[in-house]
Short mmCIF file of C-alpha atoms and ligand atoms in Angstrom, two decimals:
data_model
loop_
_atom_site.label_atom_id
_atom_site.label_comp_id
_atom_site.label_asym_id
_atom_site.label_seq_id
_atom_site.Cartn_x
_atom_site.Cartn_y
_atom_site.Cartn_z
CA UNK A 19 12.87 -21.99 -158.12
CA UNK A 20 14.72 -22.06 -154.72
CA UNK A 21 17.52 -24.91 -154.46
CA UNK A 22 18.05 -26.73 -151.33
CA UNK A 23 21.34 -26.23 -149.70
CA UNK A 24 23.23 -28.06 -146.78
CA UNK A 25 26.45 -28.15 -145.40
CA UNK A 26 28.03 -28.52 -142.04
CA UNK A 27 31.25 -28.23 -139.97
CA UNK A 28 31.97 -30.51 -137.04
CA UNK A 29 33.12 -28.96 -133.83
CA UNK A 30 36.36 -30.95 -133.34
CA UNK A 31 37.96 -28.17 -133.19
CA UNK A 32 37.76 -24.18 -133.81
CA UNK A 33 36.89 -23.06 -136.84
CA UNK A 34 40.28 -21.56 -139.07
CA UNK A 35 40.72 -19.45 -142.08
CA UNK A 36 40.39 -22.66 -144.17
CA UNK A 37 37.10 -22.84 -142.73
CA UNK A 38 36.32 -19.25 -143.51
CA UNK A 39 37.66 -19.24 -146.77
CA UNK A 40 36.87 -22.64 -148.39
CA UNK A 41 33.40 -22.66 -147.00
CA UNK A 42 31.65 -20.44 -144.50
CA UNK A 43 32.06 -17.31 -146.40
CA UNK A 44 30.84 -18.79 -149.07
CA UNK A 45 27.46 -20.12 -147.59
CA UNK A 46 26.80 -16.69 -146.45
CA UNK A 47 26.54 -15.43 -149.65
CA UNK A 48 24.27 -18.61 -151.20
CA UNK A 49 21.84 -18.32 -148.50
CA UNK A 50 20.44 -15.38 -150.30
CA UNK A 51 19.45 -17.36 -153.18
CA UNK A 52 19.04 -20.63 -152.11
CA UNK A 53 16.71 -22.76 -148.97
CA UNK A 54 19.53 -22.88 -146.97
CA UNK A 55 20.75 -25.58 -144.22
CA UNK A 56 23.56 -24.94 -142.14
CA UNK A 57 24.21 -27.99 -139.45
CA UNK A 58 26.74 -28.01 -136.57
CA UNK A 59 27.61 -31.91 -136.80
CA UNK A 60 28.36 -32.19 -133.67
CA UNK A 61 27.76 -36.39 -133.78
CA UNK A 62 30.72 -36.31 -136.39
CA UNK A 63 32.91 -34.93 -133.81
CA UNK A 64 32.40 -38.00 -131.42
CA UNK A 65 34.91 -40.03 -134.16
CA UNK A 66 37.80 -38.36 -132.20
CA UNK A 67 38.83 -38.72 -128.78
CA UNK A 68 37.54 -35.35 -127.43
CA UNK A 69 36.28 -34.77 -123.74
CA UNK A 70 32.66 -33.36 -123.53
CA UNK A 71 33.37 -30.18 -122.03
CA UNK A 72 35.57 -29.40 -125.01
CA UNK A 73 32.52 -30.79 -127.28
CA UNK A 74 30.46 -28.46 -125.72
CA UNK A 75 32.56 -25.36 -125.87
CA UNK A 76 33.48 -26.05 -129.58
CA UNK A 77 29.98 -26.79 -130.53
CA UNK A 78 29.26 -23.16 -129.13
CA UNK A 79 32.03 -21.87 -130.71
CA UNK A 80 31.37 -23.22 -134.06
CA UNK A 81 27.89 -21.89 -134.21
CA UNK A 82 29.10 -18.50 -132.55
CA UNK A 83 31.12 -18.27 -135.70
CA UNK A 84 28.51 -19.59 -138.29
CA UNK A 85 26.58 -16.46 -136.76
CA UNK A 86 29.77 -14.42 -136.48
CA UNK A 87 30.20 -14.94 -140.32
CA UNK A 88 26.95 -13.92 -141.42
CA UNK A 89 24.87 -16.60 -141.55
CA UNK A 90 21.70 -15.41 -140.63
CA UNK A 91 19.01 -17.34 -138.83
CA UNK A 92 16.61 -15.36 -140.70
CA UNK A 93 17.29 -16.34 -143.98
CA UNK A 94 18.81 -19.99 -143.06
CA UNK A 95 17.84 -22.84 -141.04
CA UNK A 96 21.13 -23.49 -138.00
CA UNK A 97 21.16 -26.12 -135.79
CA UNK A 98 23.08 -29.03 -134.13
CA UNK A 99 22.73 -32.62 -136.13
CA UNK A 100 22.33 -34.43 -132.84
CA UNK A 101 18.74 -32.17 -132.19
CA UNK A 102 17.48 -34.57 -135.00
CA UNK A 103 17.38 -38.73 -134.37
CA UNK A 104 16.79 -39.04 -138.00
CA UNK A 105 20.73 -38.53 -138.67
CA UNK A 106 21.77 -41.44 -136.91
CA UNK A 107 18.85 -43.70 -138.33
CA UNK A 108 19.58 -43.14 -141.88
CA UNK A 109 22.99 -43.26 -141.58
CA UNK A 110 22.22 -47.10 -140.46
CA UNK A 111 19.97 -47.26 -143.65
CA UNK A 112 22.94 -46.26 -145.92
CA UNK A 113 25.43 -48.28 -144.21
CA UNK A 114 23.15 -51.15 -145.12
CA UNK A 115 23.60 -50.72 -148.50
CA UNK A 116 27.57 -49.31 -148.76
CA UNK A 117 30.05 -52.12 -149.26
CA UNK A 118 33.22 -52.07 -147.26
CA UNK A 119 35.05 -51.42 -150.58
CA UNK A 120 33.94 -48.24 -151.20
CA UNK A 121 33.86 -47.30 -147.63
CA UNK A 122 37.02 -48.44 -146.76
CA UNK A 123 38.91 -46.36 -149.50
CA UNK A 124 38.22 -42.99 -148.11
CA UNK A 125 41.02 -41.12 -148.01
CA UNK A 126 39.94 -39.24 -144.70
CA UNK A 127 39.37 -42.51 -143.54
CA UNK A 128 42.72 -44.26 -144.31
CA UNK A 129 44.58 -40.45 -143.20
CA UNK A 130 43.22 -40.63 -139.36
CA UNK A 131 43.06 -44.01 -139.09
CA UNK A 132 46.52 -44.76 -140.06
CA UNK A 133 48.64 -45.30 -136.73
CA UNK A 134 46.03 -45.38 -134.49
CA UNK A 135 46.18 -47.69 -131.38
CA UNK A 136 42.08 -47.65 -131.70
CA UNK A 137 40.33 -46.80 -134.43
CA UNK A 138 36.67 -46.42 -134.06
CA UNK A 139 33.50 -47.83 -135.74
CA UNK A 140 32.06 -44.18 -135.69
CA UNK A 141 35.26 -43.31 -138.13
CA UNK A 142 34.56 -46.27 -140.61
CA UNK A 143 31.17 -44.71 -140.46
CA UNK A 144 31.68 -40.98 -140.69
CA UNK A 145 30.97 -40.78 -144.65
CA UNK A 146 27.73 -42.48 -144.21
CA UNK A 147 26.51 -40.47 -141.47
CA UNK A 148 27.63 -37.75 -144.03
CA UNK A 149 26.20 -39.05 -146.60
CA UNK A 150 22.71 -39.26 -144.39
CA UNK A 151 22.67 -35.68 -143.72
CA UNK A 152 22.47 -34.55 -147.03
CA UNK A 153 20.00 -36.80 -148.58
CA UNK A 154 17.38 -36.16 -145.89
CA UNK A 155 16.69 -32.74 -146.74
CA UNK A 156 16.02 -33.42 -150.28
CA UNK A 157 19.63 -31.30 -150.68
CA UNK A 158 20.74 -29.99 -154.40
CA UNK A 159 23.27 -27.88 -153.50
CA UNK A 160 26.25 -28.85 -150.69
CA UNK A 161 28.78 -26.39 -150.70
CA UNK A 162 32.44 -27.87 -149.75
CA UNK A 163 35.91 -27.61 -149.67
CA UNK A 164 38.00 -29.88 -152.15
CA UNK A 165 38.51 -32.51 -148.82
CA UNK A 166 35.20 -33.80 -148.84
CA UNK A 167 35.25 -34.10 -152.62
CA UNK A 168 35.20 -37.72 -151.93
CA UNK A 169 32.69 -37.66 -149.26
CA UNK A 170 30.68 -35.97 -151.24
CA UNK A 171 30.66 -38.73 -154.58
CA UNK A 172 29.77 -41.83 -152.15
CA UNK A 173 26.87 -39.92 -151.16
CA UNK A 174 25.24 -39.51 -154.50
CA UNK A 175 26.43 -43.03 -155.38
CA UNK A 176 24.55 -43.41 -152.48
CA UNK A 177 21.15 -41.88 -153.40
CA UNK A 178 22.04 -43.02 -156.67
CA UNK A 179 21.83 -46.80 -155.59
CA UNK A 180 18.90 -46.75 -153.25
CA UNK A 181 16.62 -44.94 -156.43
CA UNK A 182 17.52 -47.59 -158.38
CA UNK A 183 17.17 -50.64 -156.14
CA UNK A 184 13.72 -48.98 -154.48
CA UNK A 185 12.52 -46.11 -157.07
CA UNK A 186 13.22 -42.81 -156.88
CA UNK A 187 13.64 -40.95 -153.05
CA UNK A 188 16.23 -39.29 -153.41
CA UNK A 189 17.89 -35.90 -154.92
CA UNK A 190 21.13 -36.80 -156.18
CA UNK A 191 22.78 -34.12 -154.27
CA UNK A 192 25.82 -32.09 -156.75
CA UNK A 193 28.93 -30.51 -154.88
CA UNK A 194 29.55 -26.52 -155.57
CA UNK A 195 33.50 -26.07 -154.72
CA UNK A 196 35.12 -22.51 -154.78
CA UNK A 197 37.77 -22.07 -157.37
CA UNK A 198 40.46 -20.59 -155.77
CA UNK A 199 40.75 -20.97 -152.04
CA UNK A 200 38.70 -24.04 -152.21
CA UNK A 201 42.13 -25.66 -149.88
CA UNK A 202 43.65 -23.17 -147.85
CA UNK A 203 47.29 -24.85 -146.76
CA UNK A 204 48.81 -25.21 -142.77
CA UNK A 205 51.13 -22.22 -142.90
CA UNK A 206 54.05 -24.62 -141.18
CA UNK A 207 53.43 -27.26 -143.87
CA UNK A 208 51.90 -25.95 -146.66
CA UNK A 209 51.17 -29.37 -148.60
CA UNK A 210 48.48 -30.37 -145.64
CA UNK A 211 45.30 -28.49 -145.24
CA UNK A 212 44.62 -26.27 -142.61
CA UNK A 213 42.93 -28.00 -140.00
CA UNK A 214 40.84 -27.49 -137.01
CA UNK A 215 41.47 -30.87 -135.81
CA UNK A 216 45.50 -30.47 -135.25
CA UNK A 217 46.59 -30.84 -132.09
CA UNK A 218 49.56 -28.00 -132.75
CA UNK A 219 47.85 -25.10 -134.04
CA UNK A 220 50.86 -22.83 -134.72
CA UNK A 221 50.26 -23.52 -138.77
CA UNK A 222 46.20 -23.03 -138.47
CA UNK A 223 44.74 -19.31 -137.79
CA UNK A 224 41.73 -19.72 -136.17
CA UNK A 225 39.06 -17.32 -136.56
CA UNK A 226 39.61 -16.97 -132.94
CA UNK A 227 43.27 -15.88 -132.54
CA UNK A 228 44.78 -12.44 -131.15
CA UNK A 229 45.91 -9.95 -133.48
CA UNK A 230 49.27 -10.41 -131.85
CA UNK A 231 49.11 -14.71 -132.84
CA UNK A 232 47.93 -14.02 -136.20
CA UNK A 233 51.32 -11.42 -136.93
CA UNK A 234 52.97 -13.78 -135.55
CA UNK A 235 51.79 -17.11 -137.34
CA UNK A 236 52.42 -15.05 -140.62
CA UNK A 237 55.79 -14.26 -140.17
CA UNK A 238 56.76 -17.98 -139.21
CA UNK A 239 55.00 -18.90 -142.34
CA UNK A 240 57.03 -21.24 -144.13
CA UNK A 241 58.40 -19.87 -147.71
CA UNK A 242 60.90 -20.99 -149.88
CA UNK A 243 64.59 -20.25 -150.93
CA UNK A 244 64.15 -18.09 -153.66
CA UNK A 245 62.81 -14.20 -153.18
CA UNK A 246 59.99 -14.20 -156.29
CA UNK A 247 56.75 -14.27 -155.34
CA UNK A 248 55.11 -16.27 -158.57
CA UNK A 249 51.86 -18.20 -158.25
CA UNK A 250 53.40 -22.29 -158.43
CA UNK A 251 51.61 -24.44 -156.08
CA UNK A 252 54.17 -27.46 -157.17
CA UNK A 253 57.01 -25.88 -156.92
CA UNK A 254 56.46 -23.23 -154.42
CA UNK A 255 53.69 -24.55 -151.79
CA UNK A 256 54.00 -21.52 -148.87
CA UNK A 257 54.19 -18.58 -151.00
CA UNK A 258 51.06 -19.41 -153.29
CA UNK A 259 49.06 -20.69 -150.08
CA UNK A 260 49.54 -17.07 -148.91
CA UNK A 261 48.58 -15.79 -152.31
CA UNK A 262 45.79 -17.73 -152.13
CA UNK A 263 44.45 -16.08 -149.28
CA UNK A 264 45.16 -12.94 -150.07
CA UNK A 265 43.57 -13.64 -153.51
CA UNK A 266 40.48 -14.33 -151.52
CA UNK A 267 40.17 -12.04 -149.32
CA UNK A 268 40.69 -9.25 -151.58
CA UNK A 269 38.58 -10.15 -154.50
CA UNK A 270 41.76 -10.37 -156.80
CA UNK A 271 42.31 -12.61 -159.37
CA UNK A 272 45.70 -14.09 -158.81
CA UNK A 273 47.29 -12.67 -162.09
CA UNK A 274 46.29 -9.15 -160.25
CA UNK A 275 47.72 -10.63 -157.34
CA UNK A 276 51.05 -11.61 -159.22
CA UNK A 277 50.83 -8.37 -160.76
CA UNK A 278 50.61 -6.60 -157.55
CA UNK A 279 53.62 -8.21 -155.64
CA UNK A 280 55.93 -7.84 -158.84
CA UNK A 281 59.51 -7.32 -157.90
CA UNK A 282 58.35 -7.33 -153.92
CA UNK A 283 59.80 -9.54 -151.40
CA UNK A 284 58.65 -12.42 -148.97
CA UNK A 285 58.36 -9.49 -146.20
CA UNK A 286 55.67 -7.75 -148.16
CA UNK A 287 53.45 -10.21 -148.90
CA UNK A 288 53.98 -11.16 -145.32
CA UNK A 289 52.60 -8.17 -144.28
CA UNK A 290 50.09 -7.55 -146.90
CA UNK A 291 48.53 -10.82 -145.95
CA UNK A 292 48.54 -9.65 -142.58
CA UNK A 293 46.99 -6.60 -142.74
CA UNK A 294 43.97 -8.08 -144.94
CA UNK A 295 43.70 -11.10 -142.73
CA UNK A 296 42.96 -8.61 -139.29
CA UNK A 297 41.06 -6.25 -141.41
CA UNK A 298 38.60 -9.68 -142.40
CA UNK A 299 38.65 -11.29 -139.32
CA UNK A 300 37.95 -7.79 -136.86
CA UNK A 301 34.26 -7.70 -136.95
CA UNK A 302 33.54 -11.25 -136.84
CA UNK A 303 35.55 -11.68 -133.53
CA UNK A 304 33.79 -8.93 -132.33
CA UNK A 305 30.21 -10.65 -133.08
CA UNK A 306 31.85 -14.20 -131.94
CA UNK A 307 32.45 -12.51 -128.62
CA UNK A 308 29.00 -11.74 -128.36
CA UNK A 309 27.48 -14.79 -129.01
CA UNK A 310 29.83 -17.11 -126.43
CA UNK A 311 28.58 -14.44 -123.85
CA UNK A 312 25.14 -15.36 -124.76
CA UNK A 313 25.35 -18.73 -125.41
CA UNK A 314 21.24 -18.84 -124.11
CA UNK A 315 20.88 -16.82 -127.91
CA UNK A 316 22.89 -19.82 -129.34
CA UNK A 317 20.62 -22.57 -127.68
CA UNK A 318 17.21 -20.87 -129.02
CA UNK A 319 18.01 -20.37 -132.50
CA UNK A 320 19.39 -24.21 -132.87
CA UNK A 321 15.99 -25.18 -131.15
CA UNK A 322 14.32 -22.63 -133.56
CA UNK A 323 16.29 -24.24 -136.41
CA UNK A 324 15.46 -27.96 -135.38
CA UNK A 325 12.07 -27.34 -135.05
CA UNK A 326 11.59 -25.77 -138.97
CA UNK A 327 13.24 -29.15 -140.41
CA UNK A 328 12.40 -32.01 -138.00
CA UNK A 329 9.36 -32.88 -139.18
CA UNK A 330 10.68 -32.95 -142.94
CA UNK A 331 13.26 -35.52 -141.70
CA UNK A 332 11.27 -37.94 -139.76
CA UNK A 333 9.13 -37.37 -143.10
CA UNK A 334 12.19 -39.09 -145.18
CA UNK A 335 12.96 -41.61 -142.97
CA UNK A 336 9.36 -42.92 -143.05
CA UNK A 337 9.59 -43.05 -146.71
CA UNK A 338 12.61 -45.24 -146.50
CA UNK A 339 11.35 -47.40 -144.39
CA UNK A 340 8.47 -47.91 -146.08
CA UNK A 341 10.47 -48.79 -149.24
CA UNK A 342 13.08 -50.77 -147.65
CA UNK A 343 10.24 -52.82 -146.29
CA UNK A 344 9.87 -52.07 -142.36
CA UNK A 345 6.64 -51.83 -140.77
CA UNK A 346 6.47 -48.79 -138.44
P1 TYM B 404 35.00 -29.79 -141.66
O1 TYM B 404 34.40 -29.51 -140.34
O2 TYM B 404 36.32 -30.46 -141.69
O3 TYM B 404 35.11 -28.48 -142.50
C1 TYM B 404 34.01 -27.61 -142.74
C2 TYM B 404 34.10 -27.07 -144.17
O4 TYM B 404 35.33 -26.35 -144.33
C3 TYM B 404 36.07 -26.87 -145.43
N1 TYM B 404 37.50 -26.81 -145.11
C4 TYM B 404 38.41 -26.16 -145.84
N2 TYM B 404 38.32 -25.46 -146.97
C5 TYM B 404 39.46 -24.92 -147.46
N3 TYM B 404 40.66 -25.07 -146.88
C6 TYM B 404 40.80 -25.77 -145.73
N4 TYM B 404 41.98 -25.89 -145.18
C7 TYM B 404 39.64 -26.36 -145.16
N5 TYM B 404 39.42 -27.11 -144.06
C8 TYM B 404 38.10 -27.38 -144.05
C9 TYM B 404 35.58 -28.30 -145.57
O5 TYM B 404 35.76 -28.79 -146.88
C10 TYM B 404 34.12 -28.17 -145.23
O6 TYM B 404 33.37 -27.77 -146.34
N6 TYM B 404 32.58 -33.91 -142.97
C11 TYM B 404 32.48 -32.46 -142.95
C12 TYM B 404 31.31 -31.96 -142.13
C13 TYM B 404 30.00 -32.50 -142.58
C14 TYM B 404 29.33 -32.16 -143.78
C15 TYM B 404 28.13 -32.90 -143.75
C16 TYM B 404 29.63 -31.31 -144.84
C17 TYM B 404 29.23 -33.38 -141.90
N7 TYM B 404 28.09 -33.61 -142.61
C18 TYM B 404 27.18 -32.81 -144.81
C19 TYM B 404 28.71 -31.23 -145.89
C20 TYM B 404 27.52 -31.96 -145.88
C21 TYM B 404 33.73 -31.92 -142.29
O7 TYM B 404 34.37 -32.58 -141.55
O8 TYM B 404 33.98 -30.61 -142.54
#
């Protein structure tokens, strides 16, 4: 039988290769075996200061490239979370029954939150509303990169919790993480992930960027002082990141990898990762261009989307109402 999938991106930003790599190429290929949800969550993004036109234009964007990608409307329900009330209202439900223990060890949490003239309520929240999005769609599957690891575990101790205090309601969702390439690094600090949310982008390549930006983002990549190029994520941070993603992209396995770039210098696998980086990211650009000149295509197949699941999530969130005790 079919598994139910969801994941999601939020639009704080445009999607990079860490994006491609640790996750959206990934869905692609388990939508073909597997009742597939891919969400735009687009009320996560409101936990950062960002201005509503940019909102809007990443929102587009970030479907453009779910679309871009590969993920097919056909096969795979796409939409925005904020088409569906029942997001926010369970998210209340679980943060109802989340102490501020658990919540307030996050990781992600403590990370953006630290220095922070004003941190907001919506951030404290963030893992719950997370944690709502899955367990309304009955989800098995949730496809993620190693960050939301975390995220992930609260949200079956979650479902976890409320089966036990009001009998069973929900699947205890399980977290499917790619081996390699599940973290792709920042290529000017290659111990933090790369991010769509950074503010200076010259370590992220978004899916986005010129041919000209990604040679050049490449070649500033930060390496080390010795010339071997040896798989040692410890020791030697920027040269395995880019191993990394050439592992992926290729299909290698890194000892192939290792194999390959025997005896080569920094300059090669420079410009090996270059070349298979452009090669990857040529067609999708092309299709991304597409779709944010036809953003009208966007809008109707994240109202087509909405409409296939709404009526399974207002189904949920009767349920738990009814077994938390409300009258509606
Ligand atoms: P977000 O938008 O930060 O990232 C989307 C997905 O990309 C993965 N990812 C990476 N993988 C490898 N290397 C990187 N450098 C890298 N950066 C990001 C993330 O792990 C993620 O899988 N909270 C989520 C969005 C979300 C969600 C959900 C996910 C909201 N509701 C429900 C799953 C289920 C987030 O911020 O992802």
């Amino acid at each position: 039988m079919k598994k139910n999938l969801f994941t999601a991106a939020k639009p704080t930003g445009r999607l990079t290769l860490g994006n491609y790599i640790g996750a959206v190429d990934n869905w692609k290929k388990m939508q073909e075996e597997n009742n597939s949800i891919f969400c735009v969550a687009d009320l996560h993004s409101l936990t950062v200061n960002i201005d509503p036109q940019e909102l809007r234009s990443n929102s587009y964007a970030v479907m453009a490239n779910y679309l871009a990608c590969g993920l097919d409307p056909k096969k795979a329900v796409l939409y925005y979370q904020s088409q569906i009330p029942a997001h926010s209202e369970l998210c209340w439900l679980m943060d109802c029954i989340t102490s501020m223990g658990e919540a307030s060890r996050m990781t992600a949490y403590k990370e953006k939150a630290a220095n922070k003239n004003m941190v907001s309520v919506g951030l404290f929240n963030y893992p719950m509303l997370m944690a709502a999005d899955i367990l309304l769609y009955d989800t098995d599957l949730v496809p993620i990169g190693e960050d939301q690891r975390q995220h992930l575990e609260l949200a079956r101790n979650l479902a976890i919790r409320f089966n036990n205090k009001y009998g069973e309601t929900f699947v205890v969702p399980q977290g499917v993480y790619q081996k390699v390439g599940a973290k792709i690094y920042n290529l000017q600090n290659p111990t933090k992930k790369m991010s769509k949310s950074d503010f200076d982008n010259s370590g992220n390549i978004l899916l986005e960027d010129s041919i000209d930006l990604i040679k050049q983002k490449i070649k500033r990549a930060v390496t080390d002082s010795e010339s071997e190029i040896r798989f040692d994520p410890q020791n030697k941070p920027g040269v395995s990141n880019l191993m990394s993603i050439y592992a992926v992209l290729t299909k290698k396995d890194m000892k192939e990898v290792e194999k390959f770039f025997e005896g080569k210098n920094y300059g090669a696998l420079k410009g090996e990762v270059t070349d298979i980086v452009i090669e990857t990211l040529a067609p999708v650009q092309e299709k991304f261009n597409y779709f944010m000149s036809n953003t009208d295509e966007i809008i109707k197949i994240a109202q087509d989307g909405a409409e296939k699941i709404r009526e399974k999530a207002e189904n949920k969130i009767k349920l738990v109402k009814q077994k938390m005790g409300l009258i509606f």
